[in-house]
Tab-separated table of C-alpha atoms in Angstrom:
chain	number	residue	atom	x	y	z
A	239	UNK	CA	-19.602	106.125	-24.913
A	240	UNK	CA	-21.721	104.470	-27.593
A	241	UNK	CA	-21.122	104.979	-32.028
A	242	UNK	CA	-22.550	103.650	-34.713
A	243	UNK	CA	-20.295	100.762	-36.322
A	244	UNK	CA	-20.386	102.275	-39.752
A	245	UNK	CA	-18.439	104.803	-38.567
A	246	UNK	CA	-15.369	102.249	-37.745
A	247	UNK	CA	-16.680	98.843	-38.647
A	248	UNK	CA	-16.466	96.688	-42.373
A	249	UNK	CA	-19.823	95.677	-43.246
A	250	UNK	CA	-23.298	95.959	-44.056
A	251	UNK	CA	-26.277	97.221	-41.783
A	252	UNK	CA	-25.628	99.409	-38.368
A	253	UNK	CA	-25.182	98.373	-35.196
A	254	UNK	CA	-24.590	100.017	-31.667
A	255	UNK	CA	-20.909	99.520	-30.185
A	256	UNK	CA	-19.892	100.393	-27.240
A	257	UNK	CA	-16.631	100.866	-25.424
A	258	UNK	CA	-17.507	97.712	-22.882
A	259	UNK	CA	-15.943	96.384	-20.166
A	260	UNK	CA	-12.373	94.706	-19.930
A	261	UNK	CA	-13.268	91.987	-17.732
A	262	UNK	CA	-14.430	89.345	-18.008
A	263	UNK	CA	-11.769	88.370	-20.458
A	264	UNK	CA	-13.554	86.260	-23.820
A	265	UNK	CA	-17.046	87.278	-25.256
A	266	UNK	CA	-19.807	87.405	-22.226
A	267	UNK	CA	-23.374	87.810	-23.379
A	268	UNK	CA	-25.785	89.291	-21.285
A	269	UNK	CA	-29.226	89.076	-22.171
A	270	UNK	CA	-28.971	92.524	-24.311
A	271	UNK	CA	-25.622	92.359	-26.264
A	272	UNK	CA	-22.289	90.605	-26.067
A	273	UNK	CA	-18.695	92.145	-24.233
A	274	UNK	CA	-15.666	91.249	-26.149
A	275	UNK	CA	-12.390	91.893	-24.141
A	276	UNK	CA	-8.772	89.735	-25.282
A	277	UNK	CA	-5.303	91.277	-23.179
A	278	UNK	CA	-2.647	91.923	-25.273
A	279	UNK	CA	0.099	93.903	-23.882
A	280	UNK	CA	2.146	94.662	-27.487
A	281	UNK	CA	-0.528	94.712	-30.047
A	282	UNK	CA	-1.660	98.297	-31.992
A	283	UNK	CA	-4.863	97.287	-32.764
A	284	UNK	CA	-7.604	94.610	-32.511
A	285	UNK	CA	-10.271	93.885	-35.451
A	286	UNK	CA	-13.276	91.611	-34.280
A	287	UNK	CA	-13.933	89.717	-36.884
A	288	UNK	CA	-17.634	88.413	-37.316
A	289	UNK	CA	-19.212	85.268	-39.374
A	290	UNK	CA	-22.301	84.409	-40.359
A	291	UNK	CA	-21.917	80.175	-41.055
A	292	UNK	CA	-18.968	77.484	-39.941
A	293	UNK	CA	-19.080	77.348	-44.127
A	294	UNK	CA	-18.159	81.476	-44.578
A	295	UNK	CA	-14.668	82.080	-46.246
A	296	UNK	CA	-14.319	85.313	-44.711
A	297	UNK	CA	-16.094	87.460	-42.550
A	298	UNK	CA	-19.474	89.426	-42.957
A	299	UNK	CA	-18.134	92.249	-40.415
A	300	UNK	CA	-15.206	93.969	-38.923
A	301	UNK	CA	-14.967	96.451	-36.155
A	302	UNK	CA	-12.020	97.415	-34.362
A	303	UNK	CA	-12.518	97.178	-30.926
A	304	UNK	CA	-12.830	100.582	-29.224
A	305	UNK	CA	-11.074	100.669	-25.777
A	306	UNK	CA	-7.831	99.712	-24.746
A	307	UNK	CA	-7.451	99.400	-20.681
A	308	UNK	CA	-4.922	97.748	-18.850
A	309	UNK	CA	-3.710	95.632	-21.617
A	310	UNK	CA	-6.980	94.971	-22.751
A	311	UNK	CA	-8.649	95.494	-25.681
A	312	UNK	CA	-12.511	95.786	-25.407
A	313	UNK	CA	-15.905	96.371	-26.888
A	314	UNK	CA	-20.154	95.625	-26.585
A	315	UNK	CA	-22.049	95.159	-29.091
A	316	UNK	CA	-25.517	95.451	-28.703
A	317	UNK	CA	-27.569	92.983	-30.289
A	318	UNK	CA	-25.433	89.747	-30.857
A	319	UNK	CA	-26.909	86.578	-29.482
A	320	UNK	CA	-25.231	83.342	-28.278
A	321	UNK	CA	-24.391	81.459	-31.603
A	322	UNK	CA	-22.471	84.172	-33.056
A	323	UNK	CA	-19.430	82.889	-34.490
A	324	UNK	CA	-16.020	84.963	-34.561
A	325	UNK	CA	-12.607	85.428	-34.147
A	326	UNK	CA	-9.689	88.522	-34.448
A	327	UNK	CA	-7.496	90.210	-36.434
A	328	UNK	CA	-4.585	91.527	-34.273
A	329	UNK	CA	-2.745	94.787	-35.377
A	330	UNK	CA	0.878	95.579	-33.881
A	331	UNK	CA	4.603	95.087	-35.113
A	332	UNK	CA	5.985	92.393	-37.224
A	333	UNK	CA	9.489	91.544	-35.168
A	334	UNK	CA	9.983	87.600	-35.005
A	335	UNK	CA	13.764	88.402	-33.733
A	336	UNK	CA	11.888	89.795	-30.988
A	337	UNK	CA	9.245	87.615	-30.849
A	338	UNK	CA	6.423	89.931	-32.141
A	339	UNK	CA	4.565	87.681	-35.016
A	340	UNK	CA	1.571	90.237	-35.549
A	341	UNK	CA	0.151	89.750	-38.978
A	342	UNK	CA	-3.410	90.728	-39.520
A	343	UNK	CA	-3.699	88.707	-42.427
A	344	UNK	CA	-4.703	86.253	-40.267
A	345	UNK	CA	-8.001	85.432	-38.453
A	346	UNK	CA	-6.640	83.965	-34.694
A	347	UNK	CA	-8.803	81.960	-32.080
A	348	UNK	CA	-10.143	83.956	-28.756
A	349	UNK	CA	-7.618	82.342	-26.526
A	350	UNK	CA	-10.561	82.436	-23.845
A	351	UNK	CA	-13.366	81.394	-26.598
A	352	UNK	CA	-16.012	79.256	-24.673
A	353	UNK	CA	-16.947	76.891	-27.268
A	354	UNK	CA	-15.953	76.229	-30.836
A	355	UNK	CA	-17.800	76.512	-33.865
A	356	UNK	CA	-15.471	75.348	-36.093
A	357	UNK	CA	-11.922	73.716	-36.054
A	358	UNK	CA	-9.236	74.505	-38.168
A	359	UNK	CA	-8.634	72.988	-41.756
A	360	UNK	CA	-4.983	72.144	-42.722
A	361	UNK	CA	-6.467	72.090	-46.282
A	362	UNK	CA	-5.246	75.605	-45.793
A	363	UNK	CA	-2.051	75.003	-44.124
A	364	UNK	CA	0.395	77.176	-45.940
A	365	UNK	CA	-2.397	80.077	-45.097
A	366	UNK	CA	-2.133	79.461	-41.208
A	367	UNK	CA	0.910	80.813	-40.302
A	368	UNK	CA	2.010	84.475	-39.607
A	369	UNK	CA	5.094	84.313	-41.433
A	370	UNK	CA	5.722	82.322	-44.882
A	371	UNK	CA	6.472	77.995	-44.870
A	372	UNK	CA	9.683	77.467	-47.257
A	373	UNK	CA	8.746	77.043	-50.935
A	374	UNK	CA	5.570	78.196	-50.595
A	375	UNK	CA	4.296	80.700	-53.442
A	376	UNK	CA	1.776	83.373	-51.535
A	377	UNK	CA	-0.986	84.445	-53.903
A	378	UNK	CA	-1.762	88.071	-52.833
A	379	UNK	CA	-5.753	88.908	-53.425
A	380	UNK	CA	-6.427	92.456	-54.912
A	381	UNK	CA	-6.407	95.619	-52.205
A	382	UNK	CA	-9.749	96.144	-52.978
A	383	UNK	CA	-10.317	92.544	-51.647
A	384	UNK	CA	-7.931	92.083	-49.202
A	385	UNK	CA	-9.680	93.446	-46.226
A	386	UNK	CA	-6.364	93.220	-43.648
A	387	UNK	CA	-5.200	97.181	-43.115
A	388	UNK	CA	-1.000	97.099	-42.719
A	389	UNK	CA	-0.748	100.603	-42.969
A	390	UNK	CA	1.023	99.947	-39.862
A	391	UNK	CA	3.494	98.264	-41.287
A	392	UNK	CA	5.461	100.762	-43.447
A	393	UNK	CA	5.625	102.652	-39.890
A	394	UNK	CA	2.365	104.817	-39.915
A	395	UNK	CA	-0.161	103.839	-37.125
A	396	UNK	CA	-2.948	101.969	-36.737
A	397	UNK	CA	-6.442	103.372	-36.478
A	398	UNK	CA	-5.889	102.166	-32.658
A	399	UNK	CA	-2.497	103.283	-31.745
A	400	UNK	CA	-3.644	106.444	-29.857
A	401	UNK	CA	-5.862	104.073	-27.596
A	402	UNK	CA	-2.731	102.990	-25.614
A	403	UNK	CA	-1.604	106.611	-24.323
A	404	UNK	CA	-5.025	108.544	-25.066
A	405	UNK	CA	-7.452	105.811	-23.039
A	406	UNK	CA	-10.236	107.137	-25.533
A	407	UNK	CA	-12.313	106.119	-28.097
A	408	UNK	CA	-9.998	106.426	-31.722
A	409	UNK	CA	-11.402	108.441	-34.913
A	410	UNK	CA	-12.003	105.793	-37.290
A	411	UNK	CA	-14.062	108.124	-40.048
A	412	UNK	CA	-11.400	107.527	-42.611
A	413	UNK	CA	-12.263	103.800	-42.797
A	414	UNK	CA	-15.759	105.348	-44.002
A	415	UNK	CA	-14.514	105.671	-47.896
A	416	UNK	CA	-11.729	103.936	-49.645
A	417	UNK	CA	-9.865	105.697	-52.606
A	418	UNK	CA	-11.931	106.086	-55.830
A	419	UNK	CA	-11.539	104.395	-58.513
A	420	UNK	CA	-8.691	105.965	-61.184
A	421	UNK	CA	-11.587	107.270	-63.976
A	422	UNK	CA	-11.346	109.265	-67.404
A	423	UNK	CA	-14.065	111.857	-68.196
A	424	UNK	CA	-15.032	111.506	-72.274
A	425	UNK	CA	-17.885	113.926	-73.213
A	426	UNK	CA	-19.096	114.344	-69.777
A	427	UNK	CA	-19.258	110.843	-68.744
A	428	UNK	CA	-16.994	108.936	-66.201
A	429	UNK	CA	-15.810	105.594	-67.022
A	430	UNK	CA	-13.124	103.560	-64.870
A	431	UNK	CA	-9.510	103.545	-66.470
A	432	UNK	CA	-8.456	99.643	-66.157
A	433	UNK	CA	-5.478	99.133	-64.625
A	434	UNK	CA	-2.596	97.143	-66.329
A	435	UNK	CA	-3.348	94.269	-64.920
A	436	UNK	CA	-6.689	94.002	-66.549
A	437	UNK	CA	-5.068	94.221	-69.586
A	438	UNK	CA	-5.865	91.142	-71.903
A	439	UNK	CA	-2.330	91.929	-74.053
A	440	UNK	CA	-0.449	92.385	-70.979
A	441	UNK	CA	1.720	89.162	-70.009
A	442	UNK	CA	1.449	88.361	-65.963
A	443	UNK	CA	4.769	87.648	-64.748
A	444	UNK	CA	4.588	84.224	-62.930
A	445	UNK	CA	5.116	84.160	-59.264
A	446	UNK	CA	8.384	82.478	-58.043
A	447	UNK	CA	8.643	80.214	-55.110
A	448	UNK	CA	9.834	81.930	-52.131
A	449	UNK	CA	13.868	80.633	-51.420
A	450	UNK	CA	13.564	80.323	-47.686
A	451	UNK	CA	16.199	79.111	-45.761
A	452	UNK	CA	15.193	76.237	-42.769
A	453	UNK	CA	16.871	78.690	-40.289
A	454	UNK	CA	15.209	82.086	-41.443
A	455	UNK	CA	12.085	80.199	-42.666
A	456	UNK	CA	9.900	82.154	-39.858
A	457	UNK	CA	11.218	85.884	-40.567
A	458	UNK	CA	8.749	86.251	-43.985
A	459	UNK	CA	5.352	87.689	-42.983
A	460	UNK	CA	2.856	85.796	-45.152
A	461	UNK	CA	0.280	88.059	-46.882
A	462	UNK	CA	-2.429	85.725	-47.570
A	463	UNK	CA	-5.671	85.588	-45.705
A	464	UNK	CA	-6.738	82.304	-43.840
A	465	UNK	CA	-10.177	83.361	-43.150
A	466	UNK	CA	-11.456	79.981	-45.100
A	467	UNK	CA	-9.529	77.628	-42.894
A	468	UNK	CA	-9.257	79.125	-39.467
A	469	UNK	CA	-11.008	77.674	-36.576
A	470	UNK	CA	-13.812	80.185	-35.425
A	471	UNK	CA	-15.275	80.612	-31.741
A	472	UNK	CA	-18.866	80.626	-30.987
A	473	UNK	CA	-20.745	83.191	-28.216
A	474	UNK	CA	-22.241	80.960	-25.717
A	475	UNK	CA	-25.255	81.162	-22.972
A	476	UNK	CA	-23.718	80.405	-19.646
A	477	UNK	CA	-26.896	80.536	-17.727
A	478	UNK	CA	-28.019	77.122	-16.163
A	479	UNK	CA	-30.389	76.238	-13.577
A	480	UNK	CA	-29.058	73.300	-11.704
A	481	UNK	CA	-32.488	72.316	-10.399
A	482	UNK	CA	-31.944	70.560	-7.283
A	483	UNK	CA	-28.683	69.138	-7.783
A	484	UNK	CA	-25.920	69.760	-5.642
A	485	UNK	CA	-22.168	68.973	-5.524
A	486	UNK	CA	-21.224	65.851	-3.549
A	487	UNK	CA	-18.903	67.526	-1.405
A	488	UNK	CA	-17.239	64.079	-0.436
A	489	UNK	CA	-14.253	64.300	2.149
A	490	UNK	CA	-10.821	64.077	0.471
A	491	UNK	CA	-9.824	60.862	2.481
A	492	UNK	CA	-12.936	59.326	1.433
A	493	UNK	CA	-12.312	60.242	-2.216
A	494	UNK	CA	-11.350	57.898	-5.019
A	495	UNK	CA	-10.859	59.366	-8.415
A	496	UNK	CA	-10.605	57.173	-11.769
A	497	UNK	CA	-8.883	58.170	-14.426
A	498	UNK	CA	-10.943	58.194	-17.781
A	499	UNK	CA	-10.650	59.080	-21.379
A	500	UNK	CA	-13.992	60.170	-23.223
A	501	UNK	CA	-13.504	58.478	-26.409
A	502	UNK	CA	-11.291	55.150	-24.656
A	503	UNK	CA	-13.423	54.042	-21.497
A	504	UNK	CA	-16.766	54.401	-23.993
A	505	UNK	CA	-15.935	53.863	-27.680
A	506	UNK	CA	-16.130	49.964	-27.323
A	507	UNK	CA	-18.708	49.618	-24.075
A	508	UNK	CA	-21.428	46.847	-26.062
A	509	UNK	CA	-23.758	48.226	-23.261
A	510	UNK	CA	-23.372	52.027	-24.337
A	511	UNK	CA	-25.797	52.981	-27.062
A	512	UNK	CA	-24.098	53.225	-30.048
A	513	UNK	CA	-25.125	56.745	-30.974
A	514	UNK	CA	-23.490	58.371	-27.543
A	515	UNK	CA	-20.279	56.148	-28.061
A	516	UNK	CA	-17.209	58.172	-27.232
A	517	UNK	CA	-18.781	61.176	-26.278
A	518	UNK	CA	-19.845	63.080	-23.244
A	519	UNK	CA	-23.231	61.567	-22.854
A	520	UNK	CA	-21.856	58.126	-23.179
A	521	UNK	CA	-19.471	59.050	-19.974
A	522	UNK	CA	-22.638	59.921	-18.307
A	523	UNK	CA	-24.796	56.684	-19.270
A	524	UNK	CA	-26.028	54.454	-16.739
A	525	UNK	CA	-23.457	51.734	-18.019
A	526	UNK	CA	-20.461	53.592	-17.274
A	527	UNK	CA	-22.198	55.057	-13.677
A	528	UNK	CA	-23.065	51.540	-12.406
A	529	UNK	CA	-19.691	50.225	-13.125
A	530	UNK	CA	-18.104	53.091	-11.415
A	531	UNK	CA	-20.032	52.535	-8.410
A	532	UNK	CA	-19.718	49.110	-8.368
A	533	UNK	CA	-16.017	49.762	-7.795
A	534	UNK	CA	-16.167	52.397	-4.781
A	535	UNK	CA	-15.542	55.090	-7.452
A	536	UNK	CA	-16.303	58.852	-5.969
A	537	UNK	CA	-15.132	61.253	-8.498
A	538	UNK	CA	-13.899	60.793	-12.236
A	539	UNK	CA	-10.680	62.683	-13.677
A	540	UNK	CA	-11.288	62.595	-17.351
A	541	UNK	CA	-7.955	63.404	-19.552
A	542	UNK	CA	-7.987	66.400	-21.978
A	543	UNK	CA	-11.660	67.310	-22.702
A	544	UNK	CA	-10.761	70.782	-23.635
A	545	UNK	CA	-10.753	71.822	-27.534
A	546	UNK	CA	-7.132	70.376	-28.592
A	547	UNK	CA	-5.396	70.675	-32.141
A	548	UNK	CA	-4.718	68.114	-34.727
A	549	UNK	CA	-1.726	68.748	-36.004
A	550	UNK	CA	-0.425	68.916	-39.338
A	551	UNK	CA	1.652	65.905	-39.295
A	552	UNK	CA	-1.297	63.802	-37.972
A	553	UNK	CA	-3.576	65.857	-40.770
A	554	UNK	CA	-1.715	64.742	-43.924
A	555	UNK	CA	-1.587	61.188	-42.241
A	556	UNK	CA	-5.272	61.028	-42.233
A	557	UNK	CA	-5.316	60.667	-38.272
A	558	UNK	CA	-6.143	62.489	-35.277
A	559	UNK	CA	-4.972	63.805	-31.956
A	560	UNK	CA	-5.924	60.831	-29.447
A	561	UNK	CA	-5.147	61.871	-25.692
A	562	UNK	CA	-5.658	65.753	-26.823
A	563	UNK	CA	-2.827	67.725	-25.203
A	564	UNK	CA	-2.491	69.951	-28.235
A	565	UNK	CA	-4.030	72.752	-26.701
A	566	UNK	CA	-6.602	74.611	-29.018
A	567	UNK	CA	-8.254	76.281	-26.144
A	568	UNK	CA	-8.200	76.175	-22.490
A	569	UNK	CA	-11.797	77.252	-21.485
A	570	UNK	CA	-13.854	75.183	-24.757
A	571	UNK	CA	-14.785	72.038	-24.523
A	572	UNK	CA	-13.802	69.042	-27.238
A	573	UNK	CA	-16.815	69.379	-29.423
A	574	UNK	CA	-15.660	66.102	-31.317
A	575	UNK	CA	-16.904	64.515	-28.043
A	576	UNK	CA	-20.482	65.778	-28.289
């Protein structure tokens, strides 16, 4: 089954959606379009959410993803290249007593993203949590500009809800139009009625500073978008022609594997261009492969080289994650290597 994404989707332009596949899990291009599919088991809904630039403060395009199977939200859309950058919006119930944190507010990682296009930004920090850090004062955007639906949340459903028991594509028309405008008709012609808080006269009541206990400090969903901060994933091409080259396939009792960090075993080599320093092709330099032979070495183990967090703590301290077992995500390399 195949709509238009103006009938569902936030944006400007058409494009053709389809229902897609649920496996393989992440965002698989083939040549033609691009197959999103994430599992998750208790969400209502799932909003991909695309960008156009690592510099975007929110995105150019939403769609919901159309098919729900097996615990697996999915959709193609025909036409998006590798390079595409995005990330999700995920509908369902806000219950941190029972573990559920879903707040669409926020824009979250592909947990099976391929490669990063942009890491996150704790310039944004009180943004990047579901619910709301302690003394922090959230500064709600207008509805008109806050694109997040949580119709859910005062207990009607989600455009998606029916997907779960129905296993069809959900009627999304109503995300067509939004409400008009409140207007006033004065000798035939139609002018929009401001609303109070356009006011000039009228005096804005000052937001106070949310009194959040340490204990209960993760039981406030937080209503502001982190769109500007959050890190975004990029689709990738996974075709490769290997030429001639072929895997060693060296016994195990004739194998010796060495232990290496990226950044630690070339950072400092004075034989290593300095260019390629600390970074994948510097591993891969004839410096670093003669000494490896040199000492009977048959295989390298290289510590975390998958995307890994900096956290907060090391943020505000102007320092990074060394040895990288923050896990960003599992399946993207460390681009701070390349």
């Amino acid at each position: 089954t195949q709509v238009e994404a103006t009938t569902f989707g936030r944006g400007k332009g058409e494009i053709i959606f389809k229902t897609g596949r649920p496996f393989p899990l992440g965002a698989t291009w083939d040549g033609h379009g691009v197959n999103f599919a994430v599992f998750s088991e208790s969400s209502d809904a799932i909003e991909l959410c695309l960008f156009d630039s690592i510099e975007d403060k929110s995105e150019s395009r939403r769609l919901f993803l159309p098919a729900y199977s097996d615990n697996v939200w999915h959709g193609y859309v025909l036409g998006i290249k590798p390079g595409q950058l995005y990330g999700y919006r995920v509908h369902g119930p806000w219950n941190p007593q029972g573990g559920n944190y879903f707040n669409p507010n926020k824009v979250l990682l592909d947990p099976y993203a391929k490669a990063l296009a942009r890491i996150e930004n704790w310039e944004g920090k009180e943004h990047m949590f579901a619910y709301t850090l302690p003394g922090f004062t959230p500064v709600v955007p207008e509805k008109e500009n806050n694109i997040a639906d949580h119709s859910h949340e005062n207990g009607s459903a989600t455009p998606q809800e029916d997907l779960k028991t129905e296993n069809n594509i959900a009627d999304h028309s109503h995300e067509n139009g939004s409400a008009p405008a409140e207007t006033k008709t004065t000798d035939g012609e139609s002018t929009e009625v401001p609303s109070e808080e356009a006011q000039p006269e009228a005096e804005q009541p000052q937001p106070e500073p949310i009194a959040v206990s340490p204990e209960d400090a993760d039981l406030i969903m937080c209503p502001t978008d982190n769109a500007a901060w959050a890190p975004l994933a990029a689709v990738v091409d996974n075709t490769f022609d290997w030429g001639t080259s072929e895997a060693p396939e060296k016994n195990y009792h004739r194998t010796i594997i060495y232990e290496a960090h990226v950044k630690g075993l070339t950072m400092l080599h004075p034989d290593i261009p300095e260019d390629i320093r600390g970074t994948y092709a510097g591993m891969a330099s004839p410096p670093i492969i003669k000494h490896l032979k040199e000492l009977g070495i048959t295989a390298i183990e290289l510590l975390p080289v998958h995307a890994h967090l900096n956290d907060p703590f090391l943020f505000d301290k102007n320092m990074e994650n060394y040895w990288g077992y923050s896990t960003l995500a599992f399946f993207a390399p460390e681009f701070r290597y390349t």
